[in-house]
Structures are given as structure tokens and as C-alpha cells.
Short mmCIF file of C-alpha atoms and ligand atoms in Angstrom, two decimals:
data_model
loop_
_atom_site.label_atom_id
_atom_site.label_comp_id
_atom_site.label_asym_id
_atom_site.label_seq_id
_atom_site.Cartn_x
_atom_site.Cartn_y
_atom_site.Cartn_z
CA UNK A 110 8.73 15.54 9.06
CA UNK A 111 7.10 13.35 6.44
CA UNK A 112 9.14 11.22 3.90
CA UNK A 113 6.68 11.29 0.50
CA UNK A 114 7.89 9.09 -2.37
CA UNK A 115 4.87 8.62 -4.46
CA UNK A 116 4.98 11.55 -7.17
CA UNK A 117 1.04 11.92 -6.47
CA UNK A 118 0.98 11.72 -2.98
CA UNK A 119 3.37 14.73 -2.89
CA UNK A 120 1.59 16.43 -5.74
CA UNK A 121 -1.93 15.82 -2.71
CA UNK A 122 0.12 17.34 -0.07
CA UNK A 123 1.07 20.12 -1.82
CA UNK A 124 -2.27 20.92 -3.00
CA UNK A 125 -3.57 20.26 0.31
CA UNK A 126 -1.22 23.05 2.21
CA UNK A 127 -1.86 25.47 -0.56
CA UNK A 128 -5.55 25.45 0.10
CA UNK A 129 -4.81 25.84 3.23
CA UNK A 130 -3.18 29.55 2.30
CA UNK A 131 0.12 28.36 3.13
CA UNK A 132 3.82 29.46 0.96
CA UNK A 133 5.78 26.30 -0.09
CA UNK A 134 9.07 27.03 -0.41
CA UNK A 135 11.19 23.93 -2.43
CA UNK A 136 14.66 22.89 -2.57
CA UNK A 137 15.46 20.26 -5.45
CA UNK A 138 18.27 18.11 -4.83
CA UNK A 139 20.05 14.86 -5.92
CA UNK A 140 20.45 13.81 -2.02
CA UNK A 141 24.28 13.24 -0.10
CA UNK A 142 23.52 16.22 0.91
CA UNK A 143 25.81 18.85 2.97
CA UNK A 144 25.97 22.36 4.12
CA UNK A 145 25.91 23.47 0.30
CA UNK A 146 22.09 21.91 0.39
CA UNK A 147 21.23 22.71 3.90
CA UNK A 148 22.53 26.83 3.59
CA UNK A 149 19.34 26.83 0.98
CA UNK A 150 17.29 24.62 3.24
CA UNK A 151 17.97 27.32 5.78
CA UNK A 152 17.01 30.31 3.69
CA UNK A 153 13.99 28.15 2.70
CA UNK A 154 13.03 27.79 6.38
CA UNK A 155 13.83 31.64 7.25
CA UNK A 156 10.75 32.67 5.45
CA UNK A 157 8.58 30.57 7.62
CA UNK A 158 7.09 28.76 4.87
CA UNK A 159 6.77 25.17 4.26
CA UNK A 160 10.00 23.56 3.35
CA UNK A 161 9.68 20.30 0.56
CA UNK A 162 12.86 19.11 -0.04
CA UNK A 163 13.26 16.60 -2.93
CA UNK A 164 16.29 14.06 -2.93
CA UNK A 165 16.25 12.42 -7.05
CA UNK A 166 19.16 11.47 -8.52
CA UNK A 167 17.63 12.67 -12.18
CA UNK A 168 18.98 9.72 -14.71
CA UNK A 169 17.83 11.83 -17.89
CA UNK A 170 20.62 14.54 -17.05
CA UNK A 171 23.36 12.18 -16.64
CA UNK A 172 25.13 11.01 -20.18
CA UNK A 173 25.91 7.49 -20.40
CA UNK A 174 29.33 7.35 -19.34
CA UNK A 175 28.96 9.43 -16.07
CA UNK A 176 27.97 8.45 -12.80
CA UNK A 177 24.98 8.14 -12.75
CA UNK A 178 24.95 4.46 -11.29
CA UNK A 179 27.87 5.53 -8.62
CA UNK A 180 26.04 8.66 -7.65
CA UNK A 181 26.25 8.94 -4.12
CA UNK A 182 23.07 8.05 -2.22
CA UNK A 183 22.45 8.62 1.14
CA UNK A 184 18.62 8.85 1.61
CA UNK A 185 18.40 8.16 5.53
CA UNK A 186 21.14 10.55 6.46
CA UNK A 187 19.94 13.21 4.09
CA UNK A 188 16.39 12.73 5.74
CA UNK A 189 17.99 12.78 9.57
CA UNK A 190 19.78 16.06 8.47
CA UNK A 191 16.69 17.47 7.28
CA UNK A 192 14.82 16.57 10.11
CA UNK A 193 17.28 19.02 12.12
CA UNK A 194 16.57 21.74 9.96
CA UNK A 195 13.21 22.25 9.58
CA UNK A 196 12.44 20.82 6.68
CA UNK A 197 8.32 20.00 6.49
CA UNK A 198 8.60 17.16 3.52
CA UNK A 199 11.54 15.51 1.76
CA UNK A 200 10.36 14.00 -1.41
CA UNK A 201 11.87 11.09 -3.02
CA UNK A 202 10.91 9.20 -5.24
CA UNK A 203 11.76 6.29 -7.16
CA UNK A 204 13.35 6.75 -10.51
CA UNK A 205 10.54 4.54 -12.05
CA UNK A 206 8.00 6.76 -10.51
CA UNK A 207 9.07 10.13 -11.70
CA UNK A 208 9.29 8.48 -15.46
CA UNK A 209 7.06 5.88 -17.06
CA UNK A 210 8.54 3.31 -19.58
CA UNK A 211 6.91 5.34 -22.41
CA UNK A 212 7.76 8.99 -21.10
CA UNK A 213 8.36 11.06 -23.89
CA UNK A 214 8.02 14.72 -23.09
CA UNK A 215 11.34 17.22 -22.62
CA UNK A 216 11.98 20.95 -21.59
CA UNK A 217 14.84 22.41 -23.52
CA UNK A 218 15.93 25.82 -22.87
CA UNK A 219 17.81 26.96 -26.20
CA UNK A 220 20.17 30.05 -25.25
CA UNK A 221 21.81 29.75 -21.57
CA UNK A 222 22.60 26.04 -21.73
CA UNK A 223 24.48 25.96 -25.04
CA UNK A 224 28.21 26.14 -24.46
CA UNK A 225 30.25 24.92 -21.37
CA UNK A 226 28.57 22.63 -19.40
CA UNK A 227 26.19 22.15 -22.14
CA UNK A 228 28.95 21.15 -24.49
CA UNK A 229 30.35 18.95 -22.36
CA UNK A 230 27.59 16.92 -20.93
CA UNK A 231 24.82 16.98 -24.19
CA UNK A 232 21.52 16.35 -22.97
CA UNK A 233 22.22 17.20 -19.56
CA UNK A 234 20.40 20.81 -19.27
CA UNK A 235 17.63 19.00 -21.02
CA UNK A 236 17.39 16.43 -18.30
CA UNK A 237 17.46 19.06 -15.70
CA UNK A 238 14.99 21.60 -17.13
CA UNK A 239 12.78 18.27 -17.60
CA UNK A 240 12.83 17.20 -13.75
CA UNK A 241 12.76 20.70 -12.61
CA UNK A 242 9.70 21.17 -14.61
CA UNK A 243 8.70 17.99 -13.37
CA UNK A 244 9.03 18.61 -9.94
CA UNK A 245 7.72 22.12 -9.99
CA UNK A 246 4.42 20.62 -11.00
CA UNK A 247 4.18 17.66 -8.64
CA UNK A 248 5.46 20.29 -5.36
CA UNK A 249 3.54 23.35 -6.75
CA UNK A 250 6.14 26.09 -4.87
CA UNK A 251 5.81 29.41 -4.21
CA UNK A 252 9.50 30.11 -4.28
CA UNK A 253 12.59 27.68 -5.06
CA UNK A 254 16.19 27.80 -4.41
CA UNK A 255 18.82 26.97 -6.16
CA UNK A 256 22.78 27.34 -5.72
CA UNK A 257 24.60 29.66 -7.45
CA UNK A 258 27.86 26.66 -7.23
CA UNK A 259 25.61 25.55 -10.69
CA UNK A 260 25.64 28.93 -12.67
CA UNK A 261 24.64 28.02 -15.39
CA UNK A 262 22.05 25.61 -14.27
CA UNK A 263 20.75 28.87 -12.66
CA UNK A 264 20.58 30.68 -15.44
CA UNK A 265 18.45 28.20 -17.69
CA UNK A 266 16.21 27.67 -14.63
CA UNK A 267 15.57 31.45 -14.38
CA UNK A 268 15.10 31.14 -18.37
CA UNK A 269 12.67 28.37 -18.58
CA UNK A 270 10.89 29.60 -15.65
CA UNK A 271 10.63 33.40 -17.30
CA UNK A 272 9.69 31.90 -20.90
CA UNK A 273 7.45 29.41 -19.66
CA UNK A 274 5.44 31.41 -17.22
CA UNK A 275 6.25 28.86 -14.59
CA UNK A 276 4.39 30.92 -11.36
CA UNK A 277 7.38 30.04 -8.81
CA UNK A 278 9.85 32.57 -7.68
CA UNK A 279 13.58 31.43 -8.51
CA UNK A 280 16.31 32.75 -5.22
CA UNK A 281 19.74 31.89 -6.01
CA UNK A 282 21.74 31.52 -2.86
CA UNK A 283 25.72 32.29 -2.57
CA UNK A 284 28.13 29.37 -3.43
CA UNK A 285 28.81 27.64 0.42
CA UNK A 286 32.86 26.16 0.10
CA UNK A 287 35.41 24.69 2.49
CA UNK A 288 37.86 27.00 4.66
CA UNK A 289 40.19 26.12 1.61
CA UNK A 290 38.01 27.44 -0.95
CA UNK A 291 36.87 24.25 -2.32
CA UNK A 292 33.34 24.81 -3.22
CA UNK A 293 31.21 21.92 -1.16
CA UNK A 294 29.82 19.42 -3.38
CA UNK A 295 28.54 15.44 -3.53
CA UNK A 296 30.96 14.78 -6.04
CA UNK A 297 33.56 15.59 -3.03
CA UNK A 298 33.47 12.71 -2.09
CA UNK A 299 35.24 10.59 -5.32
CA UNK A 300 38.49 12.55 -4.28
CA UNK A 301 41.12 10.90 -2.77
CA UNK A 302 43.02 12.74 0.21
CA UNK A 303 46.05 13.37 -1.97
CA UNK A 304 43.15 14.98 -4.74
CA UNK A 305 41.50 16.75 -2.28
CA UNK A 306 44.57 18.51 -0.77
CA UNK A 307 44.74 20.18 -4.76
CA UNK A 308 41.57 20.62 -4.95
CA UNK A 309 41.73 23.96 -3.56
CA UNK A 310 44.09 25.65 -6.52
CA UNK A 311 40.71 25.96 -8.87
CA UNK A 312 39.37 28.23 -6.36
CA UNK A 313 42.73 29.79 -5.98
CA UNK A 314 42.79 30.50 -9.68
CA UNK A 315 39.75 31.98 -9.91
CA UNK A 316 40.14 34.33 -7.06
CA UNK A 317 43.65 35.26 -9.22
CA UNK A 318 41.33 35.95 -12.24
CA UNK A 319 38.89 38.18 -9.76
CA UNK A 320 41.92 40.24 -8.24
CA UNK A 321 43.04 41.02 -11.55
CA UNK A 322 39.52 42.27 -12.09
CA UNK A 323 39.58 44.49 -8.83
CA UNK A 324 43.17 45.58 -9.88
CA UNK A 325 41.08 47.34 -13.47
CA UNK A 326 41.54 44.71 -15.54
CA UNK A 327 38.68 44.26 -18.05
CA UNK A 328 40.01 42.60 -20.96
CA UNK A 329 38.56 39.19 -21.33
CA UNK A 330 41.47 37.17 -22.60
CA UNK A 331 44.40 38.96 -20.10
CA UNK A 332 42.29 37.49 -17.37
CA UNK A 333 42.00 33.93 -18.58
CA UNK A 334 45.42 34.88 -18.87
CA UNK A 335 45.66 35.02 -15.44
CA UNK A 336 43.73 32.54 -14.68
CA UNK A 337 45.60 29.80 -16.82
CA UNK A 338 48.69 30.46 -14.98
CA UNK A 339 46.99 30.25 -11.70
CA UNK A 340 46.10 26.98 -12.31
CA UNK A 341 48.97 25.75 -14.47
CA UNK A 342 50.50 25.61 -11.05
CA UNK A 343 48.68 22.44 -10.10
CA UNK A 344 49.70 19.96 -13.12
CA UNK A 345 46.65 17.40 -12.31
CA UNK A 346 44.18 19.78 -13.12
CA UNK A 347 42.65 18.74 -17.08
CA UNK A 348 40.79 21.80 -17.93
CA UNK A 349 37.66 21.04 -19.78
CA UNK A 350 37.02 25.24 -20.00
CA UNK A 351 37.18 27.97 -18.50
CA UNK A 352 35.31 30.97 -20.12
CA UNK A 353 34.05 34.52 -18.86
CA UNK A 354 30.56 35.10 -19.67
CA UNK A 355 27.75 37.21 -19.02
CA UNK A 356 25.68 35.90 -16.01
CA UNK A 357 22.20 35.86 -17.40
CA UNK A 358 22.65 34.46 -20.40
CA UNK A 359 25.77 32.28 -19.97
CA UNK A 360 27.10 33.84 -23.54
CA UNK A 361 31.00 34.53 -24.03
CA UNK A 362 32.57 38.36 -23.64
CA UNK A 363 35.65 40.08 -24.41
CA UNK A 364 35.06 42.89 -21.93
CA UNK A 365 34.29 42.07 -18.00
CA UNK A 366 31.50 44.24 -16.45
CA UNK A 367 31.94 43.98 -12.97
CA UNK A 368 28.88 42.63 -11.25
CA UNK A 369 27.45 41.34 -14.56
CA UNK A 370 30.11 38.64 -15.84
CA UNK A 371 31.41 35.29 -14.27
CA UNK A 372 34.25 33.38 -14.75
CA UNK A 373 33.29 29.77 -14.85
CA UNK A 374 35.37 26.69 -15.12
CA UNK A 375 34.70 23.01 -15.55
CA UNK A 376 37.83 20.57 -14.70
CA UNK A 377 39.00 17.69 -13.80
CA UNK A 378 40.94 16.17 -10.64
CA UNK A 379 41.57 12.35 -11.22
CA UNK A 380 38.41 11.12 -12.44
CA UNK A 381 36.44 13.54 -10.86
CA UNK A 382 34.51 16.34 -12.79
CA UNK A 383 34.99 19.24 -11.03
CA UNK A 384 32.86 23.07 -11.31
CA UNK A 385 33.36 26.24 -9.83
CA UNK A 386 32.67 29.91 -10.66
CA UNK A 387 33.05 33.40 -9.06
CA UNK A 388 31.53 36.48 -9.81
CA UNK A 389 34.37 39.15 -11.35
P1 AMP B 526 22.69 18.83 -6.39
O1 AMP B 526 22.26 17.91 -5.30
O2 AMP B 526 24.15 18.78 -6.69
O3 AMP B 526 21.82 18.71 -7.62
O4 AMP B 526 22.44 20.30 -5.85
C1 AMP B 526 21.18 20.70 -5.41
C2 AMP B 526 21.18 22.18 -5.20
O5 AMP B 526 22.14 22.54 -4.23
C3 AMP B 526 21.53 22.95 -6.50
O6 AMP B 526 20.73 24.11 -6.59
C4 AMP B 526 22.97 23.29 -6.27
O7 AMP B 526 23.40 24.44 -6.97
C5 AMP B 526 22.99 23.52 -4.77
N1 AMP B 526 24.35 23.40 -4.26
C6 AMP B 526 25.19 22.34 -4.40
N2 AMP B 526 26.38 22.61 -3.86
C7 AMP B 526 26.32 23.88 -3.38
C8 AMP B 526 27.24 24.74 -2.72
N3 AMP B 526 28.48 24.37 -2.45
N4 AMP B 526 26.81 25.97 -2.38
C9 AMP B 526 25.54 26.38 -2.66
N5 AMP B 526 24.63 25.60 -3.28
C10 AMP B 526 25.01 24.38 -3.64
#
């Protein structure tokens, strides 16, 4: 396994095994990574192509009061753990090298990243369409795969990727969570013990708001209903929102189609920012 952390060194390699006839297949990350990253690694490695793995912890899709500074970073265990999976490249470069004092070109998808997360954190889907962008043309992959943990990131990665003729397939993988529900992510890691024993009620309201769905609900609001008092059962959650939308687009309905519509929910534990969504 090679460690690559000059932007056009990569950008060489990758050139390099394409004229060679062989499939790339990339997995962008922000490194600490964990069995969330590595079930995509895996899926990567499956289809016997060539697995890049990037490890970037973006700075243009954090706002300036989040943690962008206290971002976990854990570059020789991620590499050690990729090493054991198959993984052909990780990429890493240095914030510096991805973006020159006078960089001043952005990607901003318009439709799925307004609302929610998009709200919440402005500028941040702009920062990750840029880098994603970024690093599709520096790792030049066939196919890339992204979690489906980050709907909505999903959704204006398949969006940029479909209005900007970007030639790389887009596979979302299944959300990979704890025995307790708690989907696996860095961000983890900021919860205390006591935090993380609660942590598990988010999931545990959105599985209320998907039986209700299985039970025939369909009405939009009865189910927030639903979930609301789900969670209202664990007084440390803040809600930042909690909405059901259509999964393509990201956009608010009143009706659930089953299959088609997600309930997605930002909140907070303590300090830490917590996501989650499930498919109704
Ligand atoms: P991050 O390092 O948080 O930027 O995540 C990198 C990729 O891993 C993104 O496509 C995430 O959606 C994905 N990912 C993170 N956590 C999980 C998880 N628990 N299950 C599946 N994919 C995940």
C-alpha cells in the first residue's frame, strides 16, 4: 500500500493505472476512521478494482465555530487499518496542498442541500461538493462510495455528479451502527460514557417513526408525532430538526411513500452534533 500526499502525485498514479485499463474505485474520507469507512472500503475492494482511499479533513465545509481544529486525526492508524483491507492508495494530503492561498473556485449544488443540514451548517455542502469535485479530479474514479449515514450529502453528490456530467459512478452503501443502534461515526468519540449510554434513543426514535410507517401510517406530521415523543424520552437530546423528506431531492412532504421518503434528524448530545436517518 502506498501513502500519496502530494495532490499531483496522486492525480500521476491515477492516470498511470487508468492507462493501464484498470477500474479505480475511491472512498473519500475525513480519516479516524472505523467500520462505517471500512464497510465501503470493503465493497470498494469486492469489485476487484483499485481501492484510493483519501483521509482530508476538508476546512472549507466546516463553519467557524465547529471543529474543525479538534477534528479527530488519526492518519497512521487509519493507514494500518487500510493496509488490512485492501486498500491500493490512501491519499492525504496537506490542507495547504489541496488549496492555494488564492483558491477561489466553488461547486454549489442549489436544490438537495438547502434545508436541514444546509441550514444549519451554511457553507458546508459548498465545501463538500468543492473537495469532492476536487478529489474526483485529482483520483479520476471509476466508481465512488459514499455512506448513506450522510443522506443528504448523498443526495447533492448524486446531484452535482448528474448535473455536472462528472463520469464516476456514485454507490451509496447502508448506514453501519453499533449493536445499540447508534450509527458509527468520528464524532463518537466527543461523547462521554454517560452521553454515549443515550446516545442510542435517536435511533430508537426513529425506528418508532418507521414502525408507525409499517403499521399504515402515512401522514407526515402524525409521524414526527411519533417521533417527538420517542425522543422526548431522553431530555438531553436538543433537536436541531427532524423532517421527512423525499430521498432524492432532500425536499419536505406531508405524505410518506414508503421506499421513497426518509426521516432525517440532526441533534445534539452535550456538545456533540449528532445525525442519523432511516428509510420509512
Ligand atoms: P466522513 O469521514 O465522516 O466524512 O465519512 C466518510 C464517508 O464514510 C462518508 O461517505 C460517510 O457517509 C461514510 N460513513 C461515515 N459513517 C458511516 C456509517 N456509520 N455507515 C456508513 N457509512 C458511513
Amino acid at each position: 500500500m502506498e501513502i500519496i500526499h502530494d495532490p499531483s502525485g496522486m492525480q500521476r498514479a491515477a492516470l498511470r493505472l487508468q492507462a493501464e485499463g484498470r477500474r479505480i474505485a475511491f472512498v473519500p474520507t475525513m480519516g479516524a476512521l472505523h467500520e462505517g469507512h471500512m464497510c465501503l472500503v470493503d465493497a470498494a475492494a469486492a469489485t476487484g478494482a483499485v481501492v484510493v482511499v483519501s483521509v482530508f479533513v476538508n476546512p472549507t465545509q466546516f463553519g467557524p465555530a465547529e471543529d474543525f481544529s479538534k477534528y479527530p486525526r488519526t492518519l497512521e492508524a487509519d493507514a494500518a487499518l487500510c493496509r488490512t483491507r485492501g486498500v491500493a492508495i490512501v491519499f492525504a494530503p496537506p490542507s495547504d496542498g489541496m488549496y492555494a492561498p488564492d483558491f477561489s473556485t466553488y461547486v454549489d449544488e442549489g436544490l438537495c442541500s438547502r434545508g436541514l443540514c444546509g441550514d444549519f451548517r451554511p457553507g458546508h455542502f459548498r465545501g463538500v461538493a468543492t473537495v469532492v469535485t476536487m478529489l474526483f479530479n485529482i483520483v479520476r474514479p471509476h466508481v465512488a462510495y459514499f455512506g448513506a449515514k450522510d443522506a443528504q450529502q448523498c443526495a447533492v453528490i448524486r446531484k452535482m455528479v448528474s448535473d455536472l456530467f462528472i463520469p464516476v459512478e456514485i454507490v451509496v452503501a447502508p448506514t453501519v451502527r453499533e449493536s445499540d443502534g447508534l450509527a458509527l461515526s468520528s464524532r463518537n468519540k466527543y461523547l462521554s460514557p454517560e452521553l454515549r449510554g443515550k446516545a442510542t434513543a435517536l435511533y430508537g426514535a426513529l425506528s418508532a417513526a418507521k414502525a408507525a410507517v409499517d403499521a399504515g401510517e402515512r401522514d407526515s406530521a402524525r409521524v414526527r408525532s411519533v417521533f417527538l415523543q420517542t425522543l422526548a424520552g431522553e431530555p438531553l437530546f436538543r433537536l436541531q430538526y427532524f423532517a421527512i423528506v423525499e430521498d432524492w431531492t432532500m425536499r419536505p412532504v406531508d405524505v410518506v411513500t414508503p421506499g421513497r421518503t426518509l426521516a432525517v434528524v440532526a441533534a445534539y448530545l452535550g456538545e456533540t452534533r449528532l445525525i442519523d436517518n432511516l428509510g420509512l
